[in-house]
XYZ file of C-alpha atoms in Angstrom:
376
model
C 41.459 72.143 107.484
C 40.618 68.503 106.861
C 38.576 66.244 104.646
C 36.842 62.969 105.493
C 35.326 60.171 103.417
C 32.781 59.498 106.183
C 31.952 61.102 109.543
C 34.843 59.998 111.795
C 34.162 56.942 113.895
C 37.212 56.500 116.099
C 38.396 58.359 119.168
C 41.210 60.092 117.301
C 38.738 61.998 115.114
C 36.261 63.225 117.750
C 38.246 66.255 119.059
C 38.462 67.562 115.478
C 34.708 67.805 114.993
C 34.625 71.360 116.342
C 37.132 72.572 113.723
C 36.302 73.714 110.180
C 35.940 70.588 108.107
C 34.583 69.178 104.871
C 32.827 65.789 105.041
C 33.191 63.621 101.937
C 30.945 60.559 101.833
C 30.383 57.764 99.329
C 27.187 59.591 98.417
C 29.195 62.751 97.621
C 29.652 61.715 94.007
C 32.382 63.780 92.334
C 31.378 65.437 89.095
C 34.103 63.634 87.095
C 36.149 60.436 87.211
C 39.108 62.394 88.584
C 37.634 62.217 92.076
C 36.978 64.986 94.599
C 39.119 67.851 93.275
C 41.162 70.513 95.073
C 42.652 73.431 93.110
C 42.395 77.039 91.884
C 39.883 76.283 89.148
C 36.436 77.494 90.178
C 34.991 74.189 88.956
C 36.964 72.194 91.563
C 35.016 70.681 94.451
C 37.116 72.724 96.876
C 38.545 75.943 95.435
C 41.919 76.973 96.899
C 42.563 80.597 95.937
C 46.186 80.682 97.022
C 49.150 81.750 94.919
C 51.124 78.654 93.898
C 48.149 76.289 93.934
C 47.668 74.616 90.553
C 44.523 74.705 88.435
C 43.776 71.101 89.440
C 46.210 70.350 92.258
C 45.157 67.041 93.816
C 42.149 64.827 94.309
C 40.771 62.270 96.737
C 39.711 59.105 94.932
C 40.242 55.328 94.829
C 42.844 53.243 92.978
C 42.240 50.069 90.959
C 42.085 48.035 94.202
C 39.608 50.521 95.732
C 42.130 51.783 98.249
C 41.592 55.440 99.125
C 44.328 57.613 97.601
C 45.537 61.176 97.238
C 46.468 61.867 93.607
C 48.541 64.857 92.487
C 47.535 65.984 88.980
C 50.982 67.140 87.810
C 50.822 70.282 89.924
C 53.523 72.934 89.834
C 54.843 72.716 93.406
C 53.706 69.157 94.124
C 51.951 67.631 97.113
C 53.187 65.918 100.269
C 51.475 63.379 102.519
C 52.636 62.706 106.090
C 51.760 59.485 107.937
C 52.009 60.310 111.657
C 55.682 61.296 111.977
C 56.665 59.751 108.634
C 56.974 62.807 106.402
C 57.355 62.319 102.660
C 58.921 64.533 99.999
C 56.818 66.556 97.581
C 55.829 64.774 94.378
C 53.854 65.704 91.280
C 51.872 63.343 89.048
C 51.979 60.887 91.957
C 49.631 59.038 94.293
C 49.630 58.096 97.976
C 47.526 55.326 99.539
C 45.849 56.643 102.696
C 43.436 53.808 103.559
C 42.875 50.195 102.550
C 46.304 48.817 103.492
C 47.688 47.688 106.844
C 50.369 50.399 106.984
C 48.218 53.550 106.585
C 45.371 51.866 108.485
C 47.639 51.791 111.564
C 48.426 55.508 111.306
C 46.489 57.978 113.464
C 47.244 61.282 111.726
C 47.504 61.781 107.960
C 48.254 65.296 106.696
C 48.120 66.466 103.070
C 50.208 69.559 102.313
C 50.674 71.836 99.339
C 54.230 72.892 100.290
C 54.438 76.262 102.075
C 50.811 77.067 101.156
C 48.101 75.045 102.899
C 47.680 71.760 104.788
C 44.747 69.464 105.516
C 44.411 66.706 108.077
C 42.334 63.869 106.680
C 40.369 61.537 108.950
C 39.181 58.360 107.258
C 36.560 55.931 108.522
C 37.547 52.263 108.616
C 35.839 49.904 106.186
C 35.924 46.166 105.611
C 37.935 45.744 102.400
C 36.407 42.285 101.980
C 32.848 43.641 101.949
C 31.360 43.628 98.407
C 29.148 46.590 99.364
C 32.259 48.678 100.027
C 33.637 47.928 96.563
C 30.294 48.727 94.943
C 30.290 52.150 96.604
C 33.932 52.830 95.711
C 33.347 51.866 92.071
C 30.351 54.208 91.855
C 32.415 57.008 93.405
C 35.135 56.494 90.763
C 32.605 56.840 87.958
C 31.542 60.306 89.092
C 28.325 61.789 87.767
C 27.709 60.203 84.376
C 25.896 63.117 82.734
C 26.301 65.695 79.967
C 26.731 68.317 82.683
C 29.648 66.332 84.099
C 31.339 66.204 80.681
C 31.056 69.981 80.293
C 32.357 70.397 83.830
C 35.344 68.154 83.037
C 36.138 70.259 79.956
C 36.171 73.471 82.019
C 38.912 72.044 84.232
C 41.592 72.539 81.548
C 41.920 76.289 82.269
C 42.848 78.868 83.585
C 46.616 78.254 83.850
C 48.409 77.649 87.134
C 49.658 80.759 88.882
C 53.252 80.274 90.015
C 54.489 81.242 93.431
C 57.890 82.738 94.112
C 60.926 80.520 94.623
C 59.202 77.453 93.196
C 61.231 74.239 93.390
C 60.556 71.302 91.086
C 59.480 68.291 93.193
C 61.728 65.237 93.212
C 60.962 62.102 91.220
C 61.013 58.455 92.248
C 59.236 56.143 94.660
C 58.514 57.044 98.277
C 58.748 54.492 101.083
C 57.603 54.499 104.694
C 60.356 52.756 106.655
C 60.247 50.876 109.953
C 63.031 48.933 111.625
C 62.837 45.137 111.835
C 66.015 44.893 113.910
C 69.732 44.567 113.452
C 73.104 44.586 115.144
C 76.342 46.593 115.043
C 76.992 45.440 111.466
C 73.696 45.661 109.635
C 70.065 46.704 109.934
C 66.931 45.348 108.258
C 64.102 47.784 107.531
C 60.558 47.180 106.337
C 59.678 49.316 103.298
C 56.159 50.220 102.210
C 55.712 51.856 98.801
C 53.125 54.602 99.356
C 51.916 54.464 95.725
C 51.658 50.729 95.051
C 51.367 49.290 98.563
C 54.167 46.822 97.759
C 56.160 45.765 100.825
C 59.848 44.852 100.711
C 62.796 44.825 103.110
C 66.164 46.487 102.833
C 69.390 45.416 104.459
C 71.862 48.235 105.106
C 74.983 48.790 107.230
C 74.286 50.019 110.741
C 74.593 53.771 111.392
C 77.591 53.039 113.625
C 79.438 51.079 110.924
C 78.678 53.832 108.400
C 79.953 56.480 110.802
C 83.138 54.508 111.448
C 83.363 53.313 107.821
C 83.899 49.837 109.230
C 81.678 47.982 106.755
C 83.330 46.113 103.869
C 81.633 46.782 100.555
C 83.125 43.648 98.998
C 81.325 41.456 101.572
C 77.991 43.052 100.667
C 78.793 42.649 96.970
C 79.512 38.944 97.491
C 76.190 38.426 99.282
C 74.366 40.178 96.434
C 76.234 38.148 93.813
C 75.307 34.861 95.505
C 71.657 35.824 95.958
C 71.497 36.910 92.312
C 72.399 33.335 91.319
C 69.565 31.829 93.335
C 66.085 31.301 91.907
C 63.980 28.939 94.000
C 60.504 29.256 95.497
C 61.862 28.488 98.970
C 64.629 31.105 98.896
C 64.130 34.815 99.583
C 64.492 36.812 96.351
C 66.938 39.684 95.919
C 65.046 42.467 94.135
C 67.677 45.191 93.822
C 71.066 46.225 95.150
C 73.334 49.263 95.163
C 76.677 50.050 96.758
C 77.124 53.796 96.343
C 77.386 55.665 98.619
C 76.763 52.711 100.976
C 75.596 49.122 100.402
C 71.878 48.453 100.179
C 70.156 45.139 99.403
C 66.404 45.113 98.748
C 64.601 41.783 99.146
C 61.082 40.414 99.199
C 59.139 40.811 102.434
C 57.595 37.823 104.196
C 54.810 38.884 106.512
C 55.177 35.976 108.942
C 58.571 37.089 110.242
C 61.418 34.876 111.395
C 60.884 31.346 112.675
C 62.653 32.074 115.971
C 59.535 33.941 117.153
C 57.315 30.824 116.868
C 56.940 28.691 119.995
C 53.813 26.661 119.220
C 54.757 24.709 116.092
C 53.065 21.352 115.636
C 55.108 18.271 114.728
C 53.660 18.188 111.194
C 54.654 21.830 110.749
C 58.226 21.028 111.792
C 58.338 18.230 109.213
C 57.033 20.604 106.553
C 59.571 23.312 107.448
C 62.411 20.790 107.329
C 61.266 19.480 103.951
C 61.026 22.982 102.483
C 64.487 23.907 103.761
C 65.907 20.673 102.334
C 64.416 21.559 98.957
C 66.186 24.939 99.025
C 69.496 23.442 100.198
C 69.385 20.657 97.599
C 68.995 23.293 94.898
C 71.876 25.393 96.290
C 74.204 22.434 96.768
C 73.627 21.134 93.223
C 74.579 24.414 91.552
C 77.909 24.614 89.725
C 79.747 25.797 91.773
C 77.634 24.855 94.787
C 76.507 27.470 97.311
C 76.846 26.827 101.042
C 74.612 28.840 103.364
C 76.734 28.354 106.517
C 74.296 30.036 108.902
C 71.151 27.909 109.002
C 69.164 28.852 112.110
C 65.544 29.775 112.956
C 66.283 33.502 112.652
C 67.219 32.961 108.991
C 64.112 30.939 108.128
C 61.251 33.304 107.277
C 57.548 32.489 107.350
C 55.572 33.328 104.220
C 52.220 32.270 105.668
C 50.701 30.005 108.312
C 47.100 28.934 107.781
C 45.665 26.193 109.959
C 48.230 23.382 109.981
C 49.880 24.609 106.765
C 53.032 26.704 106.933
C 55.230 28.034 104.122
C 58.770 29.300 104.642
C 61.703 30.705 102.708
C 65.398 30.599 103.460
C 67.116 33.958 104.005
C 70.166 35.385 105.754
C 72.864 34.837 103.127
C 75.483 37.106 104.697
C 77.869 34.201 105.417
C 77.176 32.224 102.246
C 80.055 31.040 100.096
C 80.418 29.635 96.597
C 84.148 28.923 96.503
C 86.542 27.257 98.965
C 84.907 26.482 102.317
C 87.412 26.847 105.115
C 86.377 29.834 107.258
C 85.091 29.206 110.765
C 81.802 31.107 110.852
C 78.134 30.787 111.753
C 76.119 30.599 114.965
C 77.933 28.299 117.454
C 74.974 26.219 118.633
C 74.088 25.207 115.046
C 77.652 24.696 113.745
C 78.663 21.396 112.201
C 81.662 19.765 113.952
C 83.913 20.122 110.894
C 83.528 23.913 110.972
C 84.512 23.994 114.633
C 87.539 21.805 113.887
C 88.568 23.881 110.855
C 90.592 26.389 112.876
C 92.721 23.608 114.391
C 93.153 21.464 111.300
C 95.990 21.468 108.782
C 93.311 20.853 106.144
C 90.614 23.297 107.260
C 88.265 22.858 104.298
C 84.788 21.346 104.608
C 81.819 20.745 102.312
C 78.284 22.051 101.827
C 77.117 19.137 104.000
C 77.596 21.453 107.000
C 74.220 22.998 106.120
C 72.501 19.641 106.589
C 73.912 19.304 110.106
C 72.698 22.809 110.989
C 69.236 22.096 109.599
C 69.117 18.904 111.674
C 69.843 20.916 114.822
C 67.110 23.394 113.875
C 64.585 20.593 113.291
C 65.474 18.989 116.636
C 65.100 22.339 118.399
C 61.719 23.043 116.810
C 60.404 19.559 117.570
C 61.493 18.974 121.163
C 63.902 21.753 122.148
C 67.668 21.776 122.674
C 69.402 20.828 125.934
C 70.217 23.773 128.211
C 73.997 23.860 127.845
C-alpha cells in the first residue's frame, strides 16, 4: 500500500499506479491539525484494523518549515521509515522528514512501516520550496478543517485504547541519522550525517573499520584532537559539536556543504586572496592562544568551503588530527606543504620548531591555488 501527497510525476512512480493506492493532495484537507491520520480509531483518515496498531499511530503532515513529515503519535510499537536502502530503527513520538530537504529529495523509494504489521510505500511529488504558493497550501493543510465538526472529530480520537500485539518491544529513543561516506583512509573515515527529524547536517570522524578490527587506533590521539578543537572558537574554524570515545572514538563536527578546497580548479585570483586572508585570520587566532596551537597540516584538503556565491567564497579551517599545543618537534604533515624546519627536525640536535610552520604551508597553498605548483 502507499500514500501520495499528489499524483506521482516522476518515472519512479508510474509503475505503481496499477497497485492499490491512496492519493493525498493539498486539497485533501485533514479534519484536524494532526494531519492525515493512520490508526485503529474509526475516525482516522485511514483505518488500520490490525492487532498492534495504535489508536492514532502516525500521520502525514508538514513541520514548521513546511517540509513533508511522517509523525508517530506515541504509538505502542512505533514506526519506521526507510530511505531507499537506509533503514531506520522504530521510534515513537518521533518525526521523519520525507520531502523538502536535499537528502530525502534524492531518494527514490521511501517506505513507512508499522513493525511486523503493515508497510506503505509513499511517492511524493516534487515542489519548489521557494514558491510562496506551496507554503500557502502547506499552511492551509496544517490547519485542517476549522469547523465545529472537526473539533468533535478531534475529541473522538482519544479512544478506544490501543490493542497490544504479542511480543511487543519498546522502540528505542534518540536521534536517527542517514549516513553517507565522504571518504577516508586506513586510519579514519569521515561520514555525512543527516538528522531525519530536524534536517540538520553534520559530519562524524571515526576510525576506519580496519583499524577498529585490528584495534590499531590510539584513543589518546583522538582525545588530543578533541581537546584542541574544544579550545577553538573562531568563525573560520570548523566547530567540534560532540565527541565520545567508548567503545570507539567519534568526533562530530559541523558540515560545510561546499566540500574541500582540493576539488576546486577554477578559483579566481580574488578568491585566492580571500581564502588566504580567511586562513590567516584563523591561524592568527590559534597562534595567539596561550599556549598557542599549531595546525601542522595546512593543505587544500583541510580547507573547507562554506559557500561560494558569485565572486564571494567563505571557508573554514579543518583537519586538526596533527595539531599540537605543546612542544613542536615531531616531523609530520603532508610533504609538499611542509616548512623546511619540519623536514630538518629529524636530523637536528634541536628538533623543535614554532607555529610559523603553518604560515609557510599556507603560502604554498596560496601559490598552488593562484598559479599551480611545479611538477616535481
